[in-house]
Amino acid sequence: MNIKKGDKVKVITGHYKGTIGEVIAVMPKVDKVVVEGVNIAKKTLKPTQENPDGGIIEKEMPIHVSNVMLYDSKAKAASRVGYREEKGVKVRYYKKSGTTIKGGKK
């Protein structure tokens, strides 16, 4: 999976198509990501000691990773991701503009 927590992504299909948001959580075992402000569902909460009233909250739900692409702010467009080696370190880069994505791994 080439998307990591904290990446800026654009939703490319579905009800929230065109929405740009930050990845809050990544679930690689089920190929899903949670994006800020996307796929919001209402959930009911039982009353607890911390929240004695309970109530209804709005929560972001996971969407499939194939429905999002990394968003390149320089090119102002969604871009595919490639991998290359820079100074002995494997890094991700945007294929559209060729710029390196921050947070590469070794």
mmCIF file of C-alpha atoms in Angstrom:
data_model
loop_
_atom_site.group_PDB
_atom_site.id
_atom_site.type_symbol
_atom_site.label_atom_id
_atom_site.label_comp_id
_atom_site.label_asym_id
_atom_site.label_seq_id
_atom_site.Cartn_x
_atom_site.Cartn_y
_atom_site.Cartn_z
ATOM 1 C CA MET A 1 0.000 0.000 0.000
ATOM 2 C CA ASN A 2 1.563 3.306 -1.067
ATOM 3 C CA ILE A 3 -0.573 5.583 1.126
ATOM 4 C CA LYS A 4 0.508 6.429 4.666
ATOM 5 C CA LYS A 5 -1.031 8.230 7.628
ATOM 6 C CA GLY A 6 -0.748 12.003 7.205
ATOM 7 C CA ASP A 7 -0.725 11.948 3.378
ATOM 8 C CA LYS A 8 -2.994 14.323 1.484
ATOM 9 C CA VAL A 9 -5.280 12.359 -0.846
ATOM 10 C CA LYS A 10 -8.032 13.059 -3.377
ATOM 11 C CA VAL A 11 -11.113 10.836 -3.611
ATOM 12 C CA ILE A 12 -11.401 9.725 -7.243
ATOM 13 C CA THR A 13 -14.713 7.843 -7.202
ATOM 14 C CA GLY A 14 -17.909 7.521 -5.204
ATOM 15 C CA HIS A 15 -20.184 9.963 -3.402
ATOM 16 C CA TYR A 16 -17.282 12.117 -2.150
ATOM 17 C CA LYS A 17 -15.522 12.285 -5.565
ATOM 18 C CA GLY A 18 -13.179 15.271 -5.825
ATOM 19 C CA THR A 19 -12.824 15.767 -2.060
ATOM 20 C CA ILE A 20 -9.294 16.397 -0.799
ATOM 21 C CA GLY A 21 -8.405 15.406 2.761
ATOM 22 C CA GLU A 22 -5.722 14.038 5.049
ATOM 23 C CA VAL A 23 -5.427 10.338 5.859
ATOM 24 C CA ILE A 24 -6.253 9.763 9.536
ATOM 25 C CA ALA A 25 -5.739 5.989 9.666
ATOM 26 C CA VAL A 26 -4.511 3.197 7.403
ATOM 27 C CA MET A 27 -5.756 -0.400 7.571
ATOM 28 C CA PRO A 28 -3.410 -2.468 5.355
ATOM 29 C CA LYS A 29 -4.932 -5.853 6.217
ATOM 30 C CA VAL A 30 -8.292 -4.850 4.712
ATOM 31 C CA ASP A 31 -6.908 -2.320 2.142
ATOM 32 C CA LYS A 32 -8.842 0.618 3.600
ATOM 33 C CA VAL A 33 -8.058 4.174 4.702
ATOM 34 C CA VAL A 34 -9.904 6.732 6.818
ATOM 35 C CA VAL A 35 -9.856 10.209 5.275
ATOM 36 C CA GLU A 36 -10.736 13.401 7.144
ATOM 37 C CA GLY A 37 -14.206 14.653 6.149
ATOM 38 C CA VAL A 38 -15.000 11.710 3.844
ATOM 39 C CA ASN A 39 -17.608 8.931 4.246
ATOM 40 C CA ILE A 40 -19.195 10.411 7.365
ATOM 41 C CA ALA A 41 -21.755 8.241 9.181
ATOM 42 C CA LYS A 42 -23.890 8.914 12.229
ATOM 43 C CA LYS A 43 -23.185 6.570 15.142
ATOM 44 C CA THR A 44 -25.097 6.256 18.397
ATOM 45 C CA LEU A 45 -23.223 6.235 21.704
ATOM 46 C CA LYS A 46 -24.464 4.535 24.848
ATOM 47 C CA PRO A 47 -24.278 6.607 28.013
ATOM 48 C CA THR A 48 -20.998 6.064 29.901
ATOM 49 C CA GLN A 49 -19.350 7.693 32.890
ATOM 50 C CA GLU A 50 -17.328 9.989 30.595
ATOM 51 C CA ASN A 51 -20.390 10.803 28.458
ATOM 52 C CA PRO A 52 -23.479 10.433 30.684
ATOM 53 C CA ASP A 53 -25.896 11.689 28.003
ATOM 54 C CA GLY A 54 -24.797 9.349 25.206
ATOM 55 C CA GLY A 55 -26.092 10.691 21.902
ATOM 56 C CA ILE A 56 -25.392 10.674 18.186
ATOM 57 C CA ILE A 57 -21.964 11.536 16.731
ATOM 58 C CA GLU A 58 -20.684 11.902 13.181
ATOM 59 C CA LYS A 59 -17.657 9.733 12.446
ATOM 60 C CA GLU A 60 -15.448 9.142 9.415
ATOM 61 C CA MET A 61 -15.707 5.562 8.169
ATOM 62 C CA PRO A 62 -13.080 3.697 6.114
ATOM 63 C CA ILE A 63 -13.095 3.654 2.317
ATOM 64 C CA HIS A 64 -11.196 1.342 -0.012
ATOM 65 C CA VAL A 65 -7.671 2.456 -0.885
ATOM 66 C CA SER A 66 -8.401 2.073 -4.622
ATOM 67 C CA ASN A 67 -10.864 4.977 -4.375
ATOM 68 C CA VAL A 68 -8.171 7.523 -3.420
ATOM 69 C CA MET A 69 -4.983 8.873 -5.003
ATOM 70 C CA LEU A 70 -2.209 10.921 -3.459
ATOM 71 C CA TYR A 71 -2.703 14.656 -4.077
ATOM 72 C CA ASP A 72 0.267 16.648 -5.361
ATOM 73 C CA SER A 73 -0.109 20.240 -4.121
ATOM 74 C CA LYS A 74 2.518 21.577 -6.558
ATOM 75 C CA ALA A 75 0.820 20.088 -9.632
ATOM 76 C CA LYS A 76 -2.640 20.709 -8.085
ATOM 77 C CA ALA A 77 -3.729 17.232 -9.192
ATOM 78 C CA ALA A 78 -3.924 13.626 -8.068
ATOM 79 C CA SER A 79 -0.860 11.627 -9.013
ATOM 80 C CA ARG A 80 0.332 8.052 -9.081
ATOM 81 C CA VAL A 81 3.211 7.058 -6.808
ATOM 82 C CA GLY A 82 6.599 5.680 -7.727
ATOM 83 C CA TYR A 83 9.587 4.510 -5.713
ATOM 84 C CA ARG A 84 13.238 5.390 -6.238
ATOM 85 C CA GLU A 85 16.465 5.422 -4.278
ATOM 86 C CA GLU A 86 18.021 8.717 -3.166
ATOM 87 C CA LYS A 87 21.282 8.631 -1.196
ATOM 88 C CA GLY A 88 20.756 4.972 -0.316
ATOM 89 C CA VAL A 89 17.206 5.553 0.992
ATOM 90 C CA LYS A 90 14.042 4.307 -0.704
ATOM 91 C CA VAL A 91 11.631 7.226 -1.162
ATOM 92 C CA ARG A 92 8.214 7.762 -2.720
ATOM 93 C CA TYR A 93 7.692 10.357 -5.445
ATOM 94 C CA TYR A 94 4.820 11.793 -7.484
ATOM 95 C CA LYS A 95 4.951 10.431 -11.033
ATOM 96 C CA LYS A 96 3.182 13.520 -12.411
ATOM 97 C CA SER A 97 5.677 16.115 -11.160
ATOM 98 C CA GLY A 98 8.643 13.959 -10.081
ATOM 99 C CA THR A 99 8.901 15.595 -6.640
ATOM 100 C CA THR A 100 9.732 13.483 -3.598
ATOM 101 C CA ILE A 101 7.029 12.790 -1.018
ATOM 102 C CA LYS A 102 8.012 13.528 2.574
ATOM 103 C CA GLY A 103 8.224 10.626 5.019
ATOM 104 C CA GLY A 104 10.035 8.042 2.903
ATOM 105 C CA LYS A 105 11.089 4.763 4.497
ATOM 106 C CA LYS A 106 14.423 2.936 4.394
#
